[in-house]
Amino acid sequence: MVKARDVAAAKARALAARVSSRGRGKAPSAPGFVLAGEGSAAAGVRNKTKRLEIYAAEKAAKKAAKRERQAERRREAEALGDAAPAKAVPKTIESTREADEAVCQPGDEELAADEATDEFASHFGADRPPNVLLTTSRKPSAKMIAVMRDLLTVFPMATFYERRAYELKEIVRFATKRGFTDVVVLHEDAKVLNSVLVTHLPEGPTARFKLTSWTPIKAIKGHGRATKHKPELVLNNFTTRLGHRVGRMFASLFCQDPNFRGRRVITFHNQRDFVFFRHHRYVFEGRPEKEKAKDKARGRDRSAEDGAAGLAIKREMRARLQECGPRFTLKLQSMQKGTFDSKHGEYEFKHAWDMD
């Protein structure tokens, strides 16, 4: 039986031979001429259209060969059963990363003692529910106002205040007197979001993040509508001492008693010092078992009706994730002890250019 990869490779070779026979002996003098890679059948072909056709045929042949190898491995694993060799672990940047000495180990008593008395201890002890003040830089653009509207759907316990001409220190004092637990300030430059400042009240710390890859809710295809329920919170890969501190700061913005009925999930995923934010909700599709029991008691079989109508509907309950948005990426630029102080603040961490 002729395999698909053999057919694709034969087509690529035939096309290359036909084209090269027409232009044999001619030097590639056309401007912008690019030779194909070494060993490619498209090498030496002057015509751009033909060269792209040959390259596409070679690429299709490689994909067909890869699928054939994958299918062969699956068949071999099914035939051997439990004696099948273990799956090869792909080499990625994360899997080949050297172990970091700063990574906290489970059962670290010193870390547990520090976290029991840090600035976030009252929040995790359920003594102070989160109350977030959201504001912007001075003279916000219309895009910034839309960003605030999206963020208000993320934080159920947040209130937006206009910045006007107030200094950040004045805002911090105002928020402390009004009983707010955190202040979140978004900055923009030329109508482009560029940073976020998060201050925990009343004793700090203050963190500044670089903000990139902002995607508003309306730009996410098939997005869901967030409810007012308290969301669940997922923090991934905050494993170092600094990562623990940043993760606890993010956690202090959300309640510790989520409403599971709302099916909302907030995720902060840390990877290579970039923090990816995502907002989802669970969606359950199909009919629960109790409805099936009711239909059976009534003598009605909906699965038979669906089959008769030619509808390929699976009635079993299934769960999936629907993104609610927004989505964005953060990178820590500085972590400062206490509330915001640009002149005399003591920094726990400050990003330098040679860290990238």
Coordinates of C-alpha atoms in Angstrom, one line a residue:
M1 CA 0.0 0.0 0.0
V2 CA 1.4 3.4 -1.0
K3 CA 1.7 5.7 1.9
A4 CA 0.7 9.4 1.9
R5 CA 4.2 10.6 2.7
D6 CA 5.6 8.7 -0.3
V7 CA 3.1 10.2 -2.6
A8 CA 3.8 13.8 -1.4
A9 CA 7.5 13.3 -1.6
A10 CA 7.2 11.9 -5.2
K11 CA 5.1 14.9 -6.2
A12 CA 7.7 17.3 -4.7
R13 CA 10.6 15.6 -6.6
A14 CA 8.7 15.5 -9.9
L15 CA 7.8 19.2 -9.6
A16 CA 11.3 20.2 -8.8
A17 CA 12.8 18.2 -11.7
R18 CA 10.3 19.7 -14.2
V19 CA 11.0 23.3 -13.0
S20 CA 14.8 22.9 -12.8
S21 CA 15.0 21.4 -16.3
R22 CA 13.4 24.6 -17.7
G23 CA 15.8 27.0 -16.0
R24 CA 19.0 24.9 -16.0
G25 CA 22.2 26.9 -16.5
K26 CA 20.6 30.2 -15.6
A27 CA 22.1 32.1 -12.7
P28 CA 19.7 33.5 -10.0
S29 CA 20.2 37.1 -10.8
A30 CA 16.7 38.4 -10.0
P31 CA 16.6 40.8 -7.0
G32 CA 15.3 39.3 -3.8
F33 CA 16.1 35.8 -4.9
V34 CA 16.4 33.4 -1.9
L35 CA 17.7 29.9 -2.2
A36 CA 16.0 27.1 -0.3
G37 CA 17.7 25.3 2.5
E38 CA 20.5 22.8 1.8
G39 CA 19.1 19.5 0.6
S40 CA 15.8 21.0 -0.5
A41 CA 14.4 20.2 -3.9
A42 CA 13.6 23.8 -4.3
A43 CA 17.3 24.9 -4.3
G44 CA 18.2 26.6 -7.5
V45 CA 14.6 27.2 -8.7
R46 CA 14.3 30.9 -9.8
N47 CA 10.5 31.1 -10.1
K48 CA 9.1 32.2 -6.8
T49 CA 5.7 30.6 -7.4
K50 CA 7.2 27.2 -8.3
R51 CA 9.6 27.5 -5.4
L52 CA 6.8 28.0 -3.0
E53 CA 4.9 25.1 -4.5
I54 CA 7.9 22.8 -4.0
Y55 CA 8.4 24.0 -0.5
A56 CA 4.7 23.4 0.3
A57 CA 4.9 19.9 -1.1
E58 CA 8.0 19.1 1.0
K59 CA 6.3 20.5 4.1
A60 CA 3.2 18.3 3.5
A61 CA 5.5 15.3 3.0
K62 CA 7.2 15.9 6.3
K63 CA 3.9 16.3 8.1
A64 CA 2.6 13.1 6.6
A65 CA 5.8 11.3 7.7
K66 CA 5.4 12.6 11.2
R67 CA 1.8 11.5 11.4
E68 CA 2.8 8.1 10.2
R69 CA 5.5 7.8 12.9
Q70 CA 3.1 8.8 15.5
A71 CA 0.5 6.3 14.3
E72 CA 3.2 3.6 14.3
R73 CA 4.1 4.4 17.9
R74 CA 0.5 4.3 19.0
R75 CA 0.0 0.9 17.3
E76 CA 3.2 -0.4 19.0
A77 CA 2.1 0.8 22.4
E78 CA -1.4 -0.8 22.0
A79 CA 0.2 -4.1 20.9
L80 CA 2.7 -4.2 23.8
G81 CA 0.2 -3.0 26.5
D82 CA 1.8 -2.5 29.9
A83 CA 5.2 -3.5 28.4
A84 CA 5.2 -0.6 26.1
P85 CA 8.1 1.9 26.5
A86 CA 7.5 5.1 28.4
K87 CA 6.6 8.2 26.4
A88 CA 9.5 10.4 25.6
V89 CA 9.5 13.7 27.6
P90 CA 9.9 16.7 25.2
K91 CA 12.8 19.0 25.9
T92 CA 11.5 22.5 26.7
I93 CA 12.9 25.6 28.3
E94 CA 11.2 24.7 31.5
S95 CA 12.2 21.0 31.6
T96 CA 15.8 21.8 30.9
R97 CA 16.0 24.7 33.4
E98 CA 18.6 24.4 36.1
A99 CA 17.4 24.0 39.7
D100 CA 17.1 27.4 41.5
E101 CA 18.4 27.5 45.0
A102 CA 15.8 30.2 45.9
V103 CA 12.9 27.8 45.3
C104 CA 11.1 27.1 48.6
Q105 CA 10.8 23.5 49.7
P106 CA 7.6 22.1 51.3
G107 CA 7.7 22.3 55.1
D108 CA 10.0 25.3 55.3
E109 CA 9.4 26.4 58.9
E110 CA 11.2 29.7 58.4
L111 CA 8.9 30.6 55.5
A112 CA 5.8 29.6 57.4
A113 CA 6.9 31.8 60.4
D114 CA 7.5 34.8 58.1
E115 CA 4.1 34.4 56.4
A116 CA 2.3 34.1 59.8
T117 CA 3.4 37.6 60.7
D118 CA 3.7 39.4 57.4
E119 CA 1.4 42.2 56.1
F120 CA -1.0 39.7 54.5
A121 CA -1.6 37.6 57.6
S122 CA -4.8 39.4 58.5
H123 CA -6.2 38.7 55.1
F124 CA -5.4 35.0 55.2
G125 CA -6.7 34.9 58.8
A126 CA -10.1 36.1 57.5
D127 CA -9.8 39.2 59.7
R128 CA -10.0 41.7 56.8
P129 CA -12.1 41.0 53.7
P130 CA -10.6 42.5 50.5
N131 CA -11.8 46.0 49.5
V132 CA -10.0 47.3 46.4
L133 CA -9.7 50.8 45.2
L134 CA -9.2 51.1 41.4
T135 CA -7.9 54.2 39.8
T136 CA -6.0 55.4 36.7
S137 CA -3.2 57.8 35.8
R138 CA -4.1 61.5 35.3
K139 CA -6.3 62.4 32.4
P140 CA -7.2 58.9 31.4
S141 CA -8.2 58.1 27.8
A142 CA -11.4 56.5 26.7
K143 CA -9.5 53.2 26.3
M144 CA -8.5 53.4 29.9
I145 CA -12.1 53.9 31.1
A146 CA -13.0 50.8 29.1
V147 CA -10.2 48.9 30.8
M148 CA -11.5 49.9 34.2
R149 CA -14.9 48.7 33.2
D150 CA -13.4 45.3 32.3
L151 CA -11.4 45.1 35.6
L152 CA -14.5 45.8 37.6
T153 CA -15.9 42.5 36.4
V154 CA -12.8 40.7 37.7
F155 CA -12.7 42.1 41.2
P156 CA -16.1 41.6 42.9
M157 CA -15.0 43.8 45.9
A158 CA -13.6 46.7 44.0
T159 CA -14.6 50.4 43.6
F160 CA -13.5 52.8 40.9
Y161 CA -12.5 56.4 41.8
E162 CA -11.4 59.1 39.4
R163 CA -7.8 60.1 39.8
R164 CA -8.2 63.8 38.9
A165 CA -5.1 65.7 40.1
Y166 CA -4.4 63.8 43.3
E167 CA -1.0 62.5 44.1
L168 CA -0.5 58.8 44.9
K169 CA 0.4 59.5 48.5
E170 CA -2.9 61.4 48.9
I171 CA -4.8 58.5 47.4
V172 CA -3.1 56.0 49.8
R173 CA -4.1 58.2 52.8
F174 CA -7.6 58.5 51.5
A175 CA -8.0 54.8 50.9
T176 CA -6.6 53.9 54.4
K177 CA -9.1 56.2 56.1
R178 CA -12.0 54.7 54.1
G179 CA -11.1 51.1 55.0
F180 CA -9.7 49.9 51.7
T181 CA -7.2 47.1 51.8
D182 CA -5.5 47.6 48.5
V183 CA -5.0 50.3 45.9
V184 CA -4.5 49.3 42.2
V185 CA -3.4 52.1 39.8
L186 CA -3.1 51.5 36.0
H187 CA -0.9 53.8 33.9
E188 CA -0.8 54.4 30.2
D189 CA 1.5 56.1 27.8
A190 CA 0.1 57.5 24.5
K191 CA -3.1 55.6 25.1
V192 CA -1.3 52.3 25.6
L193 CA -1.3 50.5 28.9
N194 CA 2.2 50.0 30.3
S195 CA 2.2 49.4 34.0
V196 CA 0.2 48.6 37.1
L197 CA 0.9 49.7 40.7
V198 CA -0.5 47.6 43.6
T199 CA -0.3 48.8 47.2
H200 CA -1.4 46.8 50.1
L201 CA -2.8 48.8 53.0
P202 CA -2.0 50.0 55.6
E203 CA 1.6 48.8 55.8
G204 CA 2.4 47.8 52.2
P205 CA 4.2 46.3 50.4
T206 CA 4.0 48.1 47.0
A207 CA 4.7 46.3 43.7
R208 CA 5.0 47.8 40.3
F209 CA 4.4 45.5 37.2
K210 CA 5.0 46.0 33.5
L211 CA 1.7 45.3 31.7
T212 CA 1.7 43.9 28.2
S213 CA -0.6 42.0 25.8
W214 CA -3.8 43.5 27.1
T215 CA -6.9 41.9 25.4
P216 CA -10.3 43.4 26.3
I217 CA -13.3 41.3 26.9
K218 CA -15.1 42.2 23.7
A219 CA -12.0 41.1 21.6
I220 CA -12.2 37.5 23.0
K221 CA -14.2 35.3 20.7
G222 CA -17.0 33.4 22.4
H223 CA -16.4 35.1 25.8
G224 CA -18.7 34.5 28.7
R225 CA -20.3 37.0 31.0
A226 CA -18.9 37.1 34.5
T227 CA -21.3 37.2 37.4
K228 CA -21.0 38.9 40.8
H229 CA -20.0 35.7 42.6
K230 CA -16.7 35.5 44.4
P231 CA -14.2 33.6 42.1
E232 CA -11.9 30.8 42.9
L233 CA -8.2 31.7 42.7
V234 CA -5.4 29.6 41.1
L235 CA -1.8 30.6 41.6
N236 CA 0.8 28.6 39.6
N237 CA 4.6 28.4 39.9
F238 CA 5.1 31.1 42.6
T239 CA 7.8 28.9 44.2
T240 CA 10.6 31.3 45.3
R241 CA 10.6 33.5 48.3
L242 CA 9.8 36.5 46.2
G243 CA 7.3 34.5 44.2
H244 CA 5.5 33.6 47.5
R245 CA 5.3 37.3 48.4
V246 CA 3.9 38.3 45.0
G247 CA 1.4 35.4 45.0
R248 CA 0.2 36.4 48.5
M249 CA -0.3 40.0 47.2
F250 CA -2.4 38.7 44.3
A251 CA -4.4 36.5 46.7
S252 CA -5.1 39.5 49.0
L253 CA -7.1 41.1 46.2
F254 CA -9.7 38.3 46.3
C255 CA -11.9 36.7 48.9
Q256 CA -10.9 33.5 50.6
D257 CA -14.4 32.0 50.6
P258 CA -15.3 31.6 46.9
N259 CA -18.9 31.0 45.7
F260 CA -18.5 27.7 43.8
R261 CA -22.0 28.1 42.5
G262 CA -20.8 31.0 40.4
R263 CA -18.3 28.7 38.6
R264 CA -15.7 31.5 38.2
V265 CA -11.9 30.9 38.1
I266 CA -9.1 33.5 38.2
T267 CA -5.7 32.2 37.2
F268 CA -2.3 33.8 37.7
H269 CA 0.3 31.6 36.0
N270 CA 4.0 32.4 36.5
Q271 CA 6.4 31.2 33.9
R272 CA 9.9 32.5 33.3
D273 CA 9.1 35.6 35.5
F274 CA 6.1 36.5 33.4
V275 CA 2.7 36.3 35.1
F276 CA -0.2 35.4 32.7
F277 CA -3.7 36.4 33.9
R278 CA -6.8 34.5 32.7
H279 CA -10.4 34.6 33.8
H280 CA -12.7 31.6 33.0
R281 CA -16.0 30.1 34.1
Y282 CA -17.1 26.5 34.1
V283 CA -19.8 25.5 31.6
F284 CA -21.7 22.2 32.1
E285 CA -23.4 20.8 29.0
G286 CA -25.8 18.0 28.6
R287 CA -28.5 16.5 30.9
P288 CA -27.8 15.6 34.5
E289 CA -28.6 12.1 35.7
K290 CA -31.7 13.2 37.6
E291 CA -33.3 14.4 34.3
K292 CA -32.5 11.1 32.7
A293 CA -34.3 9.3 35.6
K294 CA -37.4 11.5 35.2
D295 CA -37.6 10.7 31.5
K296 CA -37.2 7.0 32.2
A297 CA -40.0 7.2 34.8
R298 CA -42.3 8.8 32.3
G299 CA -41.5 6.2 29.7
R300 CA -39.7 8.6 27.4
D301 CA -36.4 7.9 25.8
R302 CA -34.9 11.1 24.4
S303 CA -31.8 9.4 23.0
A304 CA -34.1 7.3 20.7
E305 CA -35.9 10.5 19.6
D306 CA -32.6 12.2 18.8
G307 CA -31.4 9.2 16.8
A308 CA -34.6 9.2 14.8
A309 CA -34.3 12.9 14.1
G310 CA -30.7 12.4 12.9
L311 CA -29.3 14.6 15.7
A312 CA -25.8 13.7 16.9
I313 CA -26.4 15.0 20.4
K314 CA -24.6 13.6 23.4
R315 CA -26.8 13.8 26.4
E316 CA -24.2 13.1 29.1
M317 CA -23.0 15.9 31.3
R318 CA -19.7 17.5 30.2
A319 CA -17.7 20.3 31.6
R320 CA -15.6 22.8 29.7
L321 CA -14.0 26.2 30.3
Q322 CA -15.3 29.4 28.8
E323 CA -13.1 32.5 28.9
C324 CA -14.6 35.6 30.3
G325 CA -11.7 38.0 29.9
P326 CA -9.9 40.2 30.0
R327 CA -6.4 38.7 29.6
F328 CA -3.0 40.3 30.1
T329 CA 0.6 39.7 31.1
L330 CA 2.5 41.1 34.0
K331 CA 6.2 41.3 34.8
L332 CA 7.5 42.4 38.2
Q333 CA 9.6 45.6 38.0
S334 CA 10.0 46.4 41.7
M335 CA 8.8 45.4 45.2
Q336 CA 9.0 48.1 47.8
K337 CA 8.5 47.8 51.6
G338 CA 5.7 50.0 53.0
T339 CA 3.3 52.1 50.9
F340 CA 4.3 54.1 47.9
D341 CA 7.4 56.3 48.4
S342 CA 9.4 57.1 45.3
K343 CA 12.2 59.0 47.2
H344 CA 12.9 57.1 50.5
G345 CA 11.3 53.7 49.9
E346 CA 13.3 50.6 50.7
Y347 CA 13.2 48.1 47.9
E348 CA 13.0 44.3 48.4
F349 CA 13.5 43.8 44.7
K350 CA 14.2 46.0 41.7
H351 CA 14.5 44.8 38.2
A352 CA 17.7 45.5 36.3
W353 CA 18.4 45.5 32.6
D354 CA 20.8 42.6 32.8
M355 CA 18.2 40.3 34.4
D356 CA 16.4 39.7 31.0

